[in-house]
Structures are given as structure tokens and as C-alpha cells.
Short mmCIF file of C-alpha atoms and ligand atoms in Angstrom, two decimals:
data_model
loop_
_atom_site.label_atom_id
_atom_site.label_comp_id
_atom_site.label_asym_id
_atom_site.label_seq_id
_atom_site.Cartn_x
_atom_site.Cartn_y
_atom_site.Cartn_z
CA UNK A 449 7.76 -21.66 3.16
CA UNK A 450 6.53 -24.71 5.03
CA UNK A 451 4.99 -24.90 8.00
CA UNK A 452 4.92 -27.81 10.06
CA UNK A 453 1.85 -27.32 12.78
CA UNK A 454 -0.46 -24.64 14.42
CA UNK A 455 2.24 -23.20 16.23
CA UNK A 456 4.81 -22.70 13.37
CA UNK A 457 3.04 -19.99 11.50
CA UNK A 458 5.97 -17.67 11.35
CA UNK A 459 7.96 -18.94 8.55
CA UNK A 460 11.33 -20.03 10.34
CA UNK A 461 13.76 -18.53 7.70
CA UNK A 462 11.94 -15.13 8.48
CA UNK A 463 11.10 -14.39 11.88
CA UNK A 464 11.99 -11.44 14.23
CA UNK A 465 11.87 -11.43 17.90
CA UNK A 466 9.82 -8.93 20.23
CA UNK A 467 10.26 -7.47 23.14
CA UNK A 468 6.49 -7.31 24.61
CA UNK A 469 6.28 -3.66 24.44
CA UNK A 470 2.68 -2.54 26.07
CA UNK A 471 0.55 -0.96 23.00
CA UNK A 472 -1.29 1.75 24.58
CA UNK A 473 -3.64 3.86 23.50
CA UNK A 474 -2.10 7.03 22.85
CA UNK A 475 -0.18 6.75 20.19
CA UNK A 476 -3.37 6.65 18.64
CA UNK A 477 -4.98 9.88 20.16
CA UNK A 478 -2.04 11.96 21.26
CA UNK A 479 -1.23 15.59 19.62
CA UNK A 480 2.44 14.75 21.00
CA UNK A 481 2.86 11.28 19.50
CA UNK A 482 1.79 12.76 16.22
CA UNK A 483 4.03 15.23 16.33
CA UNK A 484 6.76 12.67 16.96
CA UNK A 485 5.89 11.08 13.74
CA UNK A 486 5.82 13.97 12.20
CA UNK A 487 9.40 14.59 13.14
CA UNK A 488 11.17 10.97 13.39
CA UNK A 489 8.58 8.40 11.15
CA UNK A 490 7.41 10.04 8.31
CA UNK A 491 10.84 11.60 7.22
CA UNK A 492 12.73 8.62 7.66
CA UNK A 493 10.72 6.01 5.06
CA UNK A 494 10.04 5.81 1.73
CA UNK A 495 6.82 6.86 0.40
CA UNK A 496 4.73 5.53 -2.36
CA UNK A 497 4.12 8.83 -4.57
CA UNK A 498 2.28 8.19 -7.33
CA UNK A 499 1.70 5.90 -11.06
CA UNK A 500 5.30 6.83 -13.53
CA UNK A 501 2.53 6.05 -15.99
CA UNK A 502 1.59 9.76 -15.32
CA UNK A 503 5.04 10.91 -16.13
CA UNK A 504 5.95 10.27 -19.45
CA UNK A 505 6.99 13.81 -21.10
CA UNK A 506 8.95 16.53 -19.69
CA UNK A 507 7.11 18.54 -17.29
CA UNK A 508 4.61 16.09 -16.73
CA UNK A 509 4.07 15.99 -12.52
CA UNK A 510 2.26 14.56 -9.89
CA UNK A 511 1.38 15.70 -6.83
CA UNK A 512 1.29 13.99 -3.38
CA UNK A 513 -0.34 15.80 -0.48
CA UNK A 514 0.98 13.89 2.94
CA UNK A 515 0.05 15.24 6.43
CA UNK A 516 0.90 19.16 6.03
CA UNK A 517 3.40 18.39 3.32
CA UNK A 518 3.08 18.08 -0.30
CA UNK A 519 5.52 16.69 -2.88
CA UNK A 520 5.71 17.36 -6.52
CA UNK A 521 7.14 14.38 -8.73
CA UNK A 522 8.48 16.21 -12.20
CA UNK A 523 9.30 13.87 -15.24
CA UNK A 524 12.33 15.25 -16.50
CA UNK A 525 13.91 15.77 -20.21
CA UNK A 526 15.98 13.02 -19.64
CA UNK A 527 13.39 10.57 -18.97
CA UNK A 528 14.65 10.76 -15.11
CA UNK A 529 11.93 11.98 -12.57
CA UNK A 530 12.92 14.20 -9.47
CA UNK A 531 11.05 15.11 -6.33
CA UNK A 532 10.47 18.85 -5.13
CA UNK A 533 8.67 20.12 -2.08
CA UNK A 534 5.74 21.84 -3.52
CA UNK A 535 6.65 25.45 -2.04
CA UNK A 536 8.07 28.52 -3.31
CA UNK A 537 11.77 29.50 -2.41
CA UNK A 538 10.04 33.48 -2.41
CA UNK A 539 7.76 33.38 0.45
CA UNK A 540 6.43 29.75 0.84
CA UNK A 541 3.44 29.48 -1.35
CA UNK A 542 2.34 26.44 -2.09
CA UNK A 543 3.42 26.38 -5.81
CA UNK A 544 0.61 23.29 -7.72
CA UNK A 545 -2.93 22.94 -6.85
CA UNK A 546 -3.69 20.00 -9.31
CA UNK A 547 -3.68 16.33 -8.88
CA UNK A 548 -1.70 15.74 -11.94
CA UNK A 549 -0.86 17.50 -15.44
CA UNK A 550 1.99 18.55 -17.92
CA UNK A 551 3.59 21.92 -16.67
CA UNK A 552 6.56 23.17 -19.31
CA UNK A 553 6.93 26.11 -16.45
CA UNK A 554 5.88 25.86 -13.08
CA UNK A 555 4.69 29.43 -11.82
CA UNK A 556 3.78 30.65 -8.29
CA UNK A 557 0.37 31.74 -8.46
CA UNK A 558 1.79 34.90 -5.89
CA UNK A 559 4.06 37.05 -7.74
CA UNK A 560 4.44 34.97 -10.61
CA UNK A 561 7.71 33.27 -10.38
CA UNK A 562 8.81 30.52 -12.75
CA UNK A 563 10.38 27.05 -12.70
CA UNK A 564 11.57 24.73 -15.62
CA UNK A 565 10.87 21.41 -14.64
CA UNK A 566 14.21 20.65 -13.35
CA UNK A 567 13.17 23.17 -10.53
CA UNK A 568 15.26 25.66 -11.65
CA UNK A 569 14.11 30.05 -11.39
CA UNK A 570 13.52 30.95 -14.94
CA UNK A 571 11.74 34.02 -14.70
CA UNK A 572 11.30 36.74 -11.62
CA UNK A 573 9.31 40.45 -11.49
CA UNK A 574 11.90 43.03 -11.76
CA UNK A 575 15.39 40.99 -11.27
CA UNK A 576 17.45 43.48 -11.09
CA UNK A 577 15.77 44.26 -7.77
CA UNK A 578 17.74 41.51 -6.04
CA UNK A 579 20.92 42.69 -3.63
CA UNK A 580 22.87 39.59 -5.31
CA UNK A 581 21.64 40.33 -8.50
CA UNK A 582 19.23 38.46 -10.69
CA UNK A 583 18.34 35.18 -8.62
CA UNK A 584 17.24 33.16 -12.29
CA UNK A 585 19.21 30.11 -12.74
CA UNK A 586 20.67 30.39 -8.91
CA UNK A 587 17.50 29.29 -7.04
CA UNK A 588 16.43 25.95 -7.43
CA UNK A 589 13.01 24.38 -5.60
CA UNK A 590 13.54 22.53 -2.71
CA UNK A 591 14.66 18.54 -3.73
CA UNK A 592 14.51 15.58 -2.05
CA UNK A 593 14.79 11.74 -2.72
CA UNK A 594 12.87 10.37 -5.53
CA UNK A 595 13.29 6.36 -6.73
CA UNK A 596 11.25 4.28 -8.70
CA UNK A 597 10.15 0.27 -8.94
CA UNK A 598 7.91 -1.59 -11.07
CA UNK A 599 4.97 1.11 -11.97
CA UNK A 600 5.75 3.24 -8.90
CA UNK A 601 7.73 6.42 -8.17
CA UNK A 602 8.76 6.73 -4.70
CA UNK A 603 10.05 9.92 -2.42
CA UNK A 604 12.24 10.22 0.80
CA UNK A 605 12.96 12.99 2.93
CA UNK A 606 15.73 11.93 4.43
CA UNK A 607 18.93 11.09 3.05
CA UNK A 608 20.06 8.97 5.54
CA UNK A 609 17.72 5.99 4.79
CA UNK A 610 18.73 3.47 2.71
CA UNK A 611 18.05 3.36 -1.41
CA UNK A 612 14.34 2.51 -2.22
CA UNK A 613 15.77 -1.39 -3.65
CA UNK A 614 17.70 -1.94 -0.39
CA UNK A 615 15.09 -0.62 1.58
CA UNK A 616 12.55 -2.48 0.17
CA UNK A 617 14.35 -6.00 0.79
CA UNK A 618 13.23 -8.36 0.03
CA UNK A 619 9.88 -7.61 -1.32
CA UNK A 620 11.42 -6.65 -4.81
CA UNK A 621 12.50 -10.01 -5.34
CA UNK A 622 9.46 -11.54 -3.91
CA UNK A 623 7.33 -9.34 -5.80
CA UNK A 624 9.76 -9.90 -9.48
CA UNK A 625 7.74 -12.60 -11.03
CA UNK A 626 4.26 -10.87 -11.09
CA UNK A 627 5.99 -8.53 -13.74
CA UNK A 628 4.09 -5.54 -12.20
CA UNK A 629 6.27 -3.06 -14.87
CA UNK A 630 3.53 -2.10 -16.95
CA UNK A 631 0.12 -2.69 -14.83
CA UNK A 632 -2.24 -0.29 -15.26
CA UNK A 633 -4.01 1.25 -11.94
CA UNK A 634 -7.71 1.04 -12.73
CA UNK A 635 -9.22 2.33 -9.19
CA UNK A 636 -7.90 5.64 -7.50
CA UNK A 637 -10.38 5.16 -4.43
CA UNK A 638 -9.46 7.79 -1.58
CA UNK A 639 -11.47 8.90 1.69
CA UNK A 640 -11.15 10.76 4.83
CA UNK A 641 -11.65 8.82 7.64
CA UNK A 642 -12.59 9.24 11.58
CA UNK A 643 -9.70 7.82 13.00
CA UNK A 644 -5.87 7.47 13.95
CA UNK A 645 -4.20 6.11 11.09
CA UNK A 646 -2.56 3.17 13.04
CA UNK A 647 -6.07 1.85 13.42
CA UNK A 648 -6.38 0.29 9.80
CA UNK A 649 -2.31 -0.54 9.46
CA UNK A 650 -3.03 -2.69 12.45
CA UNK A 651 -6.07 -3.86 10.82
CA UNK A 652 -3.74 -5.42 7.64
CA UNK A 653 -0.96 -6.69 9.92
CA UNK A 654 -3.32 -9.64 11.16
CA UNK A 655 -6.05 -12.02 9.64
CA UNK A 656 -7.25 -12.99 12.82
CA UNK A 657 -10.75 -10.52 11.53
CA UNK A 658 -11.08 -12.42 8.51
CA UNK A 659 -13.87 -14.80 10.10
CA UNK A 660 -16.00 -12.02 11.88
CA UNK A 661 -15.35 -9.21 9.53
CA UNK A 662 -14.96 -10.54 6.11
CA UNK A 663 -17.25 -13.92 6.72
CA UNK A 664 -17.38 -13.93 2.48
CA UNK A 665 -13.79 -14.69 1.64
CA UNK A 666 -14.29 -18.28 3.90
CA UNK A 667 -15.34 -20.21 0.70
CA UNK A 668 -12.56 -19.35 -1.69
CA UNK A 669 -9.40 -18.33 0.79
CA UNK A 670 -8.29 -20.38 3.51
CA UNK A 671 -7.49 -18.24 6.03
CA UNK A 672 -6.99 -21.17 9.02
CA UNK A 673 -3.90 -20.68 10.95
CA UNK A 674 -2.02 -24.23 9.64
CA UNK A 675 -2.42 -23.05 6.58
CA UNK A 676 -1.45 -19.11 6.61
CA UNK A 677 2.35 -18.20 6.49
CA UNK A 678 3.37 -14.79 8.13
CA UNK A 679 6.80 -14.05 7.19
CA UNK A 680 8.55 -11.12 8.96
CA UNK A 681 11.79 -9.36 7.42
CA UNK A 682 14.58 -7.58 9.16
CA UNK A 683 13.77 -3.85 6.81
CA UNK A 684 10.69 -3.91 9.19
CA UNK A 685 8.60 -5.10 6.62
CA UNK A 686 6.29 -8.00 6.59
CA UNK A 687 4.15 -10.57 4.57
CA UNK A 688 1.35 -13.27 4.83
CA UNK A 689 0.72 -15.96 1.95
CA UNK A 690 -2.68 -17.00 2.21
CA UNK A 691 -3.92 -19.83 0.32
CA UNK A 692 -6.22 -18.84 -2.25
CA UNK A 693 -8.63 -21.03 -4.53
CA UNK A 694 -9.81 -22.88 -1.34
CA UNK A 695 -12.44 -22.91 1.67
CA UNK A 696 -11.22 -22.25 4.68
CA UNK A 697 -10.49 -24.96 7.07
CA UNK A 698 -11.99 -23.37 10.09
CA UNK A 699 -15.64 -24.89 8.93
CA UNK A 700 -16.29 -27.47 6.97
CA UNK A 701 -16.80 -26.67 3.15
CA UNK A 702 -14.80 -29.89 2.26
CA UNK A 703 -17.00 -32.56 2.07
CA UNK A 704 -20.06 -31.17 0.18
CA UNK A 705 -20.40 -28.85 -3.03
CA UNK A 706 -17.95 -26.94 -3.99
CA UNK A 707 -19.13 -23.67 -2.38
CA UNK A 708 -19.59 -19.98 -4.69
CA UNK A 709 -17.59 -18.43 -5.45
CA UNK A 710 -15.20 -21.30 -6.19
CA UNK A 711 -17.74 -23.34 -8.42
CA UNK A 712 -17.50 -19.93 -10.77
CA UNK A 713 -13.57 -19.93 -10.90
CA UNK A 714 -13.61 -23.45 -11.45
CA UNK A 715 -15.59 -23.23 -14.51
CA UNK A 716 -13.67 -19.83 -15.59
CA UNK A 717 -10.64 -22.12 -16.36
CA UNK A 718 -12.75 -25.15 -17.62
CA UNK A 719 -13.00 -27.00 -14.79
CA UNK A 720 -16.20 -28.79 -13.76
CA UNK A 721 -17.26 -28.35 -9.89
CA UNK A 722 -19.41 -31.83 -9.90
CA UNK A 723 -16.48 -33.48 -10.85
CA UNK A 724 -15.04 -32.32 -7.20
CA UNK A 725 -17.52 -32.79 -5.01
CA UNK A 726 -16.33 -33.80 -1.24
CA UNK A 727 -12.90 -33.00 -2.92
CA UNK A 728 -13.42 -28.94 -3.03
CA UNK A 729 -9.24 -28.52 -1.23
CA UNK A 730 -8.42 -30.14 -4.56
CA UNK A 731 -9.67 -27.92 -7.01
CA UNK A 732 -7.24 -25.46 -6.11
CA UNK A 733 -4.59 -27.93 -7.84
CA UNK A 734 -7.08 -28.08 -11.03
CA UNK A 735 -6.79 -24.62 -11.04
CA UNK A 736 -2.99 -24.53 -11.28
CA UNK A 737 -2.96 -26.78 -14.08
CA UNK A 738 -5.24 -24.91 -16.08
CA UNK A 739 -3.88 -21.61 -15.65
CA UNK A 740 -0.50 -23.61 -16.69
CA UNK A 741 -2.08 -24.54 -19.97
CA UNK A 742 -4.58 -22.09 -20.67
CA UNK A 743 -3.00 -18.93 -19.32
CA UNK A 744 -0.80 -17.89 -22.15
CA UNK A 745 -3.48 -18.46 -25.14
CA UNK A 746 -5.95 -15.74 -22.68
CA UNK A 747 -2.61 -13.75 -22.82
CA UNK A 748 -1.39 -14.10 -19.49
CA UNK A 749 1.90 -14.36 -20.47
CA UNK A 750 3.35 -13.51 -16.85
CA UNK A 751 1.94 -16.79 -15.89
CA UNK A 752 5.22 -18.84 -16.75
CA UNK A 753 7.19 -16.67 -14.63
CA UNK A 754 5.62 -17.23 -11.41
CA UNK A 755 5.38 -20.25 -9.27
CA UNK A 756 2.00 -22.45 -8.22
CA UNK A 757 2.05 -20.84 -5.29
CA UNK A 758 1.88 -17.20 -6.67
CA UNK A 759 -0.89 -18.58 -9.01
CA UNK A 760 -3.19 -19.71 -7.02
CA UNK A 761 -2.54 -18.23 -3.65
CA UNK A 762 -2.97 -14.50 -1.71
CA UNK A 763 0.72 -12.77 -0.89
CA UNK A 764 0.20 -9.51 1.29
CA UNK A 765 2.53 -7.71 1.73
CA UNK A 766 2.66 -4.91 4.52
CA UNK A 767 5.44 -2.20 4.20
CA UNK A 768 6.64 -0.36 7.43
CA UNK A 769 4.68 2.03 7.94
CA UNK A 770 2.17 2.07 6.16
CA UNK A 771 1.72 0.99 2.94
CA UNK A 772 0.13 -2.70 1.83
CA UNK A 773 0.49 -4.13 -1.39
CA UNK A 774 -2.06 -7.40 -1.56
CA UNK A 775 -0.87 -9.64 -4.65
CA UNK A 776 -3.38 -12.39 -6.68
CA UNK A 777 -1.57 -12.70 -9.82
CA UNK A 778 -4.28 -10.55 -11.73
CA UNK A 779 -4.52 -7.78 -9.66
CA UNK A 780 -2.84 -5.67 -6.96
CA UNK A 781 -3.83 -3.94 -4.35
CA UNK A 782 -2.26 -0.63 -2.71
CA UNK A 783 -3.93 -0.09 0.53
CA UNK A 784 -2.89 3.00 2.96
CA UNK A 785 -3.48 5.12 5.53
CA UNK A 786 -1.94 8.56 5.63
CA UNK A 787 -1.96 10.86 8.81
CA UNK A 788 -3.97 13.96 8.62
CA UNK A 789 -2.70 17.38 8.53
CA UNK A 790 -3.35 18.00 11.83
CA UNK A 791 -6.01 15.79 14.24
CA UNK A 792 -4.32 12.38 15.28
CA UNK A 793 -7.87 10.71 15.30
CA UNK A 794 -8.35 11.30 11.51
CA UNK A 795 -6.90 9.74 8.52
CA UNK A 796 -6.66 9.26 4.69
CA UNK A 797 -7.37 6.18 3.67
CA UNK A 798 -6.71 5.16 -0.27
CA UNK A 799 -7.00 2.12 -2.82
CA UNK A 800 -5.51 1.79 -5.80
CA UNK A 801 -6.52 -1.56 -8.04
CA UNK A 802 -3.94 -2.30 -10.70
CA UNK A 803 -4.02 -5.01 -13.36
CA UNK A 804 -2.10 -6.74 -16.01
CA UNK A 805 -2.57 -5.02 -19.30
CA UNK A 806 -3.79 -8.65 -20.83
CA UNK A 807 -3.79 -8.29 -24.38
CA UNK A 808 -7.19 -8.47 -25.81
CA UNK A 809 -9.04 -7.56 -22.41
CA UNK A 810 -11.41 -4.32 -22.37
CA UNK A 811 -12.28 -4.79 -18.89
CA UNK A 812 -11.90 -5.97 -15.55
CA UNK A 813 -13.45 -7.28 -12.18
CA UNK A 814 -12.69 -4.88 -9.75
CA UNK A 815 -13.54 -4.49 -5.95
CA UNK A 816 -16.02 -2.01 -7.03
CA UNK A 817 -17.63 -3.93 -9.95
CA UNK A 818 -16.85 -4.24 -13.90
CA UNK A 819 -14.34 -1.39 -14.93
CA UNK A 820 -12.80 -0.75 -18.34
CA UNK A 821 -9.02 -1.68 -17.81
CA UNK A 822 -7.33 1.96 -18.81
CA UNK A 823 -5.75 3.99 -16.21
CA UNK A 824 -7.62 5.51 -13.73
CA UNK A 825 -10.90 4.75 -14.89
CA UNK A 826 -12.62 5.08 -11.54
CA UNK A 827 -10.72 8.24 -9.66
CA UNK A 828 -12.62 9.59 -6.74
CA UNK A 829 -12.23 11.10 -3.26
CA UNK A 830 -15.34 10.56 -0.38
CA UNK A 831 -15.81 11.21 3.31
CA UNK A 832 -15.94 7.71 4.29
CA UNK A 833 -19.56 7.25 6.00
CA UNK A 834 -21.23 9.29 2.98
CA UNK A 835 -21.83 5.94 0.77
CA UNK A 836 -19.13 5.91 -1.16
CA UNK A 837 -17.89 2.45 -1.39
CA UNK A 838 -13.78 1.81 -1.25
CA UNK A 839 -14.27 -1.60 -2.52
CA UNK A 840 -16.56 -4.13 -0.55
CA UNK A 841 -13.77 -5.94 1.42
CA UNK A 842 -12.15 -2.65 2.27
CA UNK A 843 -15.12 -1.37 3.24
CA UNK A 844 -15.56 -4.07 5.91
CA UNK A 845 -12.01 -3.57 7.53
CA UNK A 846 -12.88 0.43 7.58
CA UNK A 847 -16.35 -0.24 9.22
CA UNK A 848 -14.88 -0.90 12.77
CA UNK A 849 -12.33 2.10 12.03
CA UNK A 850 -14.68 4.76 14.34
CA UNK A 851 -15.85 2.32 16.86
CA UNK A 852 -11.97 1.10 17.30
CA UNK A 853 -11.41 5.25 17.99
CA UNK A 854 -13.57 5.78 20.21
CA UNK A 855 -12.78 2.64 22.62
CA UNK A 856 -9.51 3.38 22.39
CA UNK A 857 -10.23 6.83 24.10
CA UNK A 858 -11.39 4.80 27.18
CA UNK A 859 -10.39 5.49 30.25
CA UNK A 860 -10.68 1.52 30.57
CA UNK A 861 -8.78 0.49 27.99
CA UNK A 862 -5.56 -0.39 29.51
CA UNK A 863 -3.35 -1.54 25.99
CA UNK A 864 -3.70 -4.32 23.76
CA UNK A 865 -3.75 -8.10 24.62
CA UNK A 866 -2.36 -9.99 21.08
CA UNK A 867 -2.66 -13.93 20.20
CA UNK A 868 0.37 -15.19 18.55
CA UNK A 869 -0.92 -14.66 14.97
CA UNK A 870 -0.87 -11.17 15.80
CA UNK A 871 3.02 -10.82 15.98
CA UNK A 872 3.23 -8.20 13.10
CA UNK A 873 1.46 -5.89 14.59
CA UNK A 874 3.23 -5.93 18.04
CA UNK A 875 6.53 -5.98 15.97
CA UNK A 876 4.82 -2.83 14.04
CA UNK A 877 4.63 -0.94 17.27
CA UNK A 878 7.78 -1.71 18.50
CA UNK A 879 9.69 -0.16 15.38
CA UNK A 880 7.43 2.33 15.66
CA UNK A 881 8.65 3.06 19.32
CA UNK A 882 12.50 3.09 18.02
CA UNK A 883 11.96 5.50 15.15
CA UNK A 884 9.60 8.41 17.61
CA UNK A 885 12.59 7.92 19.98
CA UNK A 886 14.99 8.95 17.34
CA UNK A 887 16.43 5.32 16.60
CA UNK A 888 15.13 4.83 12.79
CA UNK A 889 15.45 4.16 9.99
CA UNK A 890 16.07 0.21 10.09
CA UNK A 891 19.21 -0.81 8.79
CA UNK A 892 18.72 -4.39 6.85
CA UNK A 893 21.34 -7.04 7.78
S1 FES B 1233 5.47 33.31 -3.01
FE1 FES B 1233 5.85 32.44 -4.95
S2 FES B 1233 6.29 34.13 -6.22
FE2 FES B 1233 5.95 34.97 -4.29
FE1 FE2 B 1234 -9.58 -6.99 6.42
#
């Protein structure tokens, strides 16, 4: 993971080729491109359902609403969980209204048909009334895929695409030394949102808004191109190691006082900013040293698992489609964009916060301020433009979300023009043209 000048940003041992497909604009506004997604995207990738935390007992479920679908994930007696389409075999009801909850019977709220939470038809009105006799114990709820990884359970539609590890590759591994087993999600921040949902998956598959749209992260990440790694994988997905614990390079921060926030951190791990002034690229080094030594006694125990790099530094990582997982090594964010039910200029947009359960610690920083670390302790749904914040950097990135919509409706808009640092998202597109033309899932090397 070296790189050797400005031009050399793609990591060499994981680059992909493009072809220089034209990104036009109606993939973001088109009724028939959604529908195309709807038939050849969204089936064909694995989807992040929901916390296994919630799923510890039989019959405890979560629920996952996507586009006009919604999934039910059912902890099982086994300690297994399994994935049902949340729909009664009678006449199509939709079967569970709640988020989340412990159900020893599922029952339709129509005529009162039951389920064991192994999907199974326990109990029917009048079964002798059926022409091939009593249907208990013959119909079973509709099943699909269901997989899980660190403190995720995952669902599939389709049974063609590879197993959640393999299609994953190689984020697992990349991912292994955080120990993200037993993190606890904090935030549950959700909103609906004025635009396609392309918009903000574009949005994390380039840093080239950092400087205009998130001017606040200059003094503590470095987000100038020598310096940022974008790493692209054959599975389609993608990642960019920023480095973290230093000013950016684009203005000069180096030769004065350390800058805030980094004079706070500093101190944090007993490190004195005076002592680095005109040095402030160095304290980043400090800062590895003392997490090294001090780390384990504050009960970060993962700390001897990972390298300097993952101490210190920012690793996003951007799942095709749509699903980002941005890694410090305290705390992880989930950051997606889900289609709407039906209008191809509106979205769901959610962030989830999840920490280390650091033994000892009652609380934690979040995006949205000082939170007690137990799970879920801010849960909330908003209409984004009502107030509700979605954490202050996301907020930023969803800010040009409606005024990106509505020049992309343009007449003048003609498709995009993309820098080099903007690779990802051109590669993005074109995987996104193979799988609406019926050529996906990708099939890793
Ligand atoms: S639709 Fe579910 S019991 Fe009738
Ligand atoms: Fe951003």
C-alpha cells in the first residue's frame, strides 16, 4: 500500500480498468432504470439486514423494509438465523409491522394464521376446509438467503450470487483485525431524502468534496491526493485509506501550531502539542506509540491486533452497491442509501455508529454528540430537511443531495466529466450498467 507520486493513487496490487462509459443522467431520474434495478441489482447482492445483537433467543426478529420489499430475519432454536419475505402464503399480507421484537408465533393480522419461527403454518381457521387437507406443517413462509459476519446478519435474494464471505472479498480479511464481533451500534440515524439514491453512493466513492464540503476534517485527516490510497477489488467493491491524525497537505498546517482538533488528541494519549510545533505530520507517529503503550491499560485490547496504519489512519470501505462501512479503530460507520418504494428521485438514507464495547467505558463521542455506549441508544427516523441532524459530517455530504437532483434533471446536463481520483465512481456505474443489462452478479477471480 505504497504509493509512489500524484499519479499512483490507485494502489497497483488493486486496480481495475474502465471502459469510459458516459454517466448520464437518467439512471438517476428514470421510472425505467429503477425498475431495472429493481429486477437485475437489488436481487443479485447481498444486503446488510440488521444488528445479530437483536437476535439472541428463538423468535427474536428483525425487520428490514427495502424498496417495496420487506425481509424478516428470525433467530432460530438452534442459534441459526433464517430470512423470510415478510408476506403471508394466504393472500399476501404483509405479516410484521414492528422494527424489532421476540415473536414465539408469528400471526397474520388477516385471518389469523400462525408461524413458528422456523416459518412453518402452525395454526389455520377451520383446516379441514382445505381441498388437500389441513395445510399446518406443509406451508412454510417464503425463504431466502440469510449469512452473517462480524455483528451483522446479511440477506440475498438470489441464489445464484456467491456466499456472503466470498462475496465480500477481500474486505473480511481487511476488516479482521478491528475485531468488530461484539461492537455495539450506538446510533440508528435514518431519513428520507429528496433524491436518487446513486446521488450519495457517488458522493462516498470520491474525496475529491472533502475540501469544499467538509472544510473541518483538513486539520486532523489528510485528505491530499499523494497521500490517499484508493484500492479497487475485482467483487466490485472498493476502499480508500486516508491518513488520519494529520493536517492535510493541500494547505499549510505544518509549520505552525498544531491545529484543533489534533492538539486535543494529542493530549488524549499524553502527548504534549508544544512539544511539536512546526512538526504537526509527526504527531501522528506520537500517536501510534502511545496507543501502543497505553491502549491496553484504557482496555483497548484490539489494539495489538491491528497494524499502525489501522491505528492511526481512516479505511473506507464502499461495498457495491451501496453500502459504506468507514473504519477508525474506535468506531464504525455504516452509511447507505436505499431506493424508495416507488419515486427514483427519493431515497433512504441511514447511519449506524458502532463502537468497541471498551471495558470500563459508559459513554462515547459520537457524530451526534456524547452517547451512553449500549445498543441503540439514539434510534430515530426524520425527513431530512426537518432539523434532524444524521451526524454533522453526514449532514454535509447530504446537503448538496437536492441541489445534485435537480441539476441533474437539466436539459443541459449532458453526463459527468470525472478527474482521475474519481475512478470508483465511474467503475461504480459501469457494474452498474452490466448488472441492469442482466450481466451480474460479479464473479471474484
Ligand atoms: S392474508 Fe394472512 S391469514 Fe389471510
Ligand atoms: Fe463526504
Amino acid at each position: 500500500m505504497t504509493v509512489q507520486d500524484n499519479k499512483s493513487r490507485y494502489s497497483p496490487d488493486f486496480d481495475m480498468p474502465v471502459r469510459g462509459d458516459t454517466i448520464t443522467a437518467d439512471r438517476y431520474i428514470s421510472r425505467d432504470w429503477m425498475d431495472k434495478e429493481g429486477q437485475n441489482l437489488w436481487p443479485k447482492v447481498w444486503h446488510l439486514g440488521g444488528m445479530l445483537a437483536e437476535l439472541e433467543e428463538e423468535g427474536d426478529f428483525i425487520r428490514h423494509d427495502f424498496g417495496k420489499d420487506s425481509i424478516l430475519m428470525i433467530a432460530q432454536a438452534d442459534g441459526s438465523v433464517r430470512a423470510f419475505y415478510n408476506s403471508c402464503p394466504h393472500r399476501g399480507n404483509r405479516l410484521v409491522l414492528g422494527d424489532a421484537g421476540s415473536l414465539p408465533r408469528i400471526t397474520c393480522g388477516y385471518h389469523g394464521w400462525q408461524f413458528t419461527p422456523d416459518g412453518v403454518l402452525a395454526k389455520v381457521q377451520d383446516p379441514d376446509d382445505f381441498a388437500g387437507g389441513n395445510p399446518c406443517g406443509k406451508v412454510h413462509l417464503s425463504e431466502l438467503r440469510c449469512e452473517t459476519w462480524g455483528p451483522f446478519v446479511f440477506w440475498c435474494m438470489d441464489d445464484d450470487v456467491p456466499p456472503l464471505a466470498q462475496w465480500m472479498a477481500p474486505l473480511q480479511e481487511r476488516l479482521a483485525n478491528y475485531g468488530l464481533d461484539n461492537w455495539v451500534r450506538v446510533l440508528k440515524l435514518s431519513c428520507d431524502a429528496e433524491f436518487n439514491w446513486k446521488v450519495i453512493r457517488d458522493n462516498f466513492n470520491e474525496s475529491y468534496h472533502l475540501p469544499t464540503i467538509h472544510p473541518e476534517l483538513a486539520t486532523f485527516i489528510n485528505d491530499g491526493l499523494p497521500t490517499t490510497v484508493f484500492e479497487m477489488y475485482p467483487s466490485g467493491h472498493n476502499a480508500m485509506w486516508m491518513i488520519g491524525h494529520q493536517a492535510t497537505t493541500r494547505v499549510d498546517y505544518h509549520s505552525a501550531e498544531v491545529p484543533a482538533p489534533l492538539d486535543d488528541i494529542a493530549r488524549a494519549w499524553g502527548i504534549d502539542p508544544a512539544d511539536y510545533q512546526g512538526r504537526t505530520g509527526e504527531i501522528r507517529a506520537a500517536v501510534i506509540a502511545a496507543k501502543r503503550k497505553l491502549g491496553p491499560e484504557r482496555g483497548y485490547t484490539m489494539y495489538e491486533h491491528m497494524t499502525d496504519q489501522q491505528l492511526v489512519d481512516y479505511f473506507h470501505c464502499t461495498l457495491f452497491p451501496n453500502l459504506t462501512l468507514t473504519m477508525s479503530p474506535e468506531q464504525m460507520q455504516v452509511l447507505r442509501t436505499e431506493p424508495h418504494p416507488t419515486d427514483p428521485e427519493k431515497c433512504v438514507f441511514q447511519h449506524w455508529c458502532l463502537y468497541p464495547p471498551v471495558k470500563g467505558m459508559k459513554e462515547v463521542v459520537t457524530p451526534i454528540g456524547t452517547v451512553p455506549l449500549r445498543h441503540d441508544a439514539v434510534a430515530r427516523h426524520s425527513r431530512y430537511g426537518d432539523g434532524v441532524s444524521l451526524g454533522f459530517v453526514a449532514d454535509q455530504d447530504l446537503s448538496i443531495g437536492t441541489t445534485q437532483q435537480q441539476g441533474l434533471n437539466s436539459r443541459g446536463f449532458k453526463g459527468c466529466i470525472l478527474p482521475g481520483q474519481e475512478k470508483r465512481i465511474q467503475r461504480f456505474h459501469e457494474l452498474l450498467n452490466d448488472y441492469v443489462a442482466g450481466k451480474g452478479p460479479v464473479q471474484p477471480a
